Short mmCIF file of C-alpha atoms in Angstrom, two decimals:
data_model
loop_
_atom_site.label_atom_id
_atom_site.label_comp_id
_atom_site.label_asym_id
_atom_site.label_seq_id
_atom_site.Cartn_x
_atom_site.Cartn_y
_atom_site.Cartn_z
CA UNK T 2 -151.43 121.65 56.44
CA UNK T 3 -151.41 126.46 56.00
CA UNK T 4 -148.42 126.23 57.15
CA UNK T 5 -146.55 122.42 54.73
CA UNK T 6 -148.14 124.51 52.61
CA UNK T 7 -147.09 127.89 52.10
CA UNK T 8 -143.39 125.53 52.71
CA UNK T 9 -143.71 123.44 49.94
CA UNK T 10 -143.45 127.11 48.31
CA UNK T 11 -141.09 128.56 50.06
CA UNK T 12 -138.38 124.90 48.87
CA UNK T 13 -140.43 126.15 45.10
CA UNK T 14 -139.08 129.33 44.54
CA UNK T 15 -135.99 128.62 46.26
CA UNK T 16 -135.00 125.89 44.17
CA UNK T 17 -136.68 127.49 41.37
CA UNK T 18 -134.34 130.68 41.82
CA UNK T 19 -131.24 128.60 42.81
CA UNK T 20 -131.29 127.20 38.98
CA UNK T 21 -131.66 130.79 37.43
CA UNK T 22 -128.97 131.79 38.88
CA UNK T 23 -126.82 128.51 37.55
CA UNK T 24 -127.97 129.48 33.29
CA UNK T 25 -127.44 132.79 33.99
CA UNK T 26 -123.67 132.76 35.30
CA UNK T 27 -123.42 129.80 32.25
CA UNK T 28 -124.53 132.28 29.99
CA UNK T 29 -122.11 135.08 31.32
CA UNK T 30 -119.71 132.49 32.53
CA UNK T 31 -115.53 132.64 31.52
CA UNK T 32 -114.95 130.17 28.33
CA UNK T 33 -111.17 129.61 28.10
CA UNK T 34 -110.51 132.65 27.48
CA UNK T 35 -113.41 133.99 25.33
CA UNK T 36 -115.25 137.46 25.94
CA UNK T 37 -117.35 138.06 27.98
CA UNK T 38 -118.18 141.19 27.18
CA UNK T 39 -117.36 142.80 23.33
CA UNK T 40 -116.60 145.58 25.48
CA UNK T 41 -113.08 143.57 27.20
CA UNK T 42 -112.07 143.77 23.00
CA UNK T 43 -109.04 145.91 22.32
CA UNK T 44 -108.87 145.00 18.56
CA UNK T 45 -110.07 149.23 18.09
CA UNK T 46 -106.88 150.34 19.70
CA UNK T 47 -104.36 148.50 17.82
CA UNK T 48 -102.57 149.57 14.41
CA UNK T 49 -105.39 150.08 11.25
CA UNK T 50 -103.38 146.99 8.93
CA UNK T 51 -104.11 144.32 12.15
CA UNK T 52 -107.43 145.53 12.83
CA UNK T 53 -108.08 145.62 8.98
CA UNK T 54 -106.30 141.51 9.18
CA UNK T 55 -108.01 140.23 12.21
CA UNK T 56 -110.89 141.51 11.32
CA UNK T 57 -111.20 140.05 7.76
CA UNK T 58 -109.98 135.80 8.78
CA UNK T 59 -111.91 135.62 11.45
CA UNK T 60 -115.19 136.78 9.66
CA UNK T 61 -113.67 134.07 6.86
CA UNK T 62 -113.62 131.66 10.28
CA UNK T 63 -116.65 132.00 10.71
CA UNK T 64 -117.88 131.74 7.70
CA UNK T 65 -116.22 128.25 7.70
CA UNK T 66 -117.43 127.14 10.84
CA UNK T 67 -120.55 127.99 9.50
CA UNK T 68 -120.25 125.60 6.56
CA UNK T 69 -118.27 122.74 8.68
CA UNK T 70 -120.73 120.05 9.29
CA UNK T 71 -118.77 118.84 12.86
CA UNK T 72 -119.46 122.98 13.99
CA UNK T 73 -123.67 122.23 13.26
CA UNK T 74 -123.99 119.21 14.48
CA UNK T 75 -121.65 120.05 17.53
CA UNK T 76 -124.49 120.20 21.05
CA UNK T 77 -122.51 123.51 22.14
CA UNK T 78 -123.57 126.64 21.33
CA UNK T 79 -119.59 127.42 18.41
CA UNK T 80 -122.84 127.58 15.39
CA UNK T 81 -124.30 130.32 16.49
CA UNK T 82 -121.39 132.43 17.70
CA UNK T 83 -120.59 131.15 14.64
CA UNK T 84 -123.23 133.29 12.84
CA UNK T 85 -122.36 135.81 14.93
CA UNK T 86 -119.31 136.86 14.19
CA UNK T 87 -119.24 136.06 10.52
CA UNK T 88 -122.51 139.04 10.98
CA UNK T 89 -120.14 141.06 13.09
CA UNK T 90 -116.83 140.10 11.75
CA UNK T 91 -119.41 140.63 7.60
CA UNK T 92 -120.30 145.15 9.25
CA UNK T 93 -117.02 145.90 10.70
CA UNK T 94 -114.82 145.20 6.98
CA UNK T 95 -117.18 146.96 5.81
CA UNK T 96 -117.58 149.87 8.25
CA UNK T 97 -113.35 149.72 6.77
CA UNK T 98 -113.56 148.85 2.99
CA UNK T 99 -115.86 152.18 3.07
CA UNK T 100 -112.35 154.10 5.96
CA UNK T 101 -114.16 154.06 9.23
CA UNK T 102 -113.77 151.85 12.13
CA UNK T 103 -116.43 151.39 13.63
CA UNK T 104 -115.31 150.44 17.39
CA UNK T 105 -118.15 148.99 17.58
CA UNK T 106 -118.62 146.20 15.29
CA UNK T 107 -114.49 145.39 15.33
CA UNK T 108 -115.08 144.65 19.43
CA UNK T 109 -118.49 141.96 18.25
CA UNK T 110 -116.33 141.07 15.82
CA UNK T 111 -113.32 139.97 18.33
CA UNK T 112 -116.04 139.24 21.11
CA UNK T 113 -117.76 137.10 19.04
CA UNK T 114 -115.41 135.33 17.04
CA UNK T 115 -113.29 134.41 19.69
CA UNK T 116 -116.96 133.37 21.38
CA UNK T 117 -117.13 131.35 18.25
CA UNK T 118 -113.52 129.97 18.79
CA UNK T 119 -113.66 128.66 22.43
CA UNK T 120 -116.07 126.94 21.52
CA UNK T 121 -115.03 124.34 19.08
#
């Protein structure tokens, strides 16, 4: 009887760990052309005019998405990524307006917007 309980525990642990691995892989997975890590973005290496135009366009797109009823009602994480993109792009715009290119905020803006678009 004791061996039976040990086997049940081992099987249960294997199931739980495999479920955790699947959900972890889903969180870090590839989403139709979107970035997985903001460090993948090469936007900060573009000419400054292109960076400013892209960051501003991403901000407006994310802001508009947050007020779009289909994004709000979506079962996908589109709204969450729109909110994250709006936040990151807003920070990037603030830095750019102050005359500073903050590489990390520009990369996050680019990445989070790509994630938002992939779920739309």
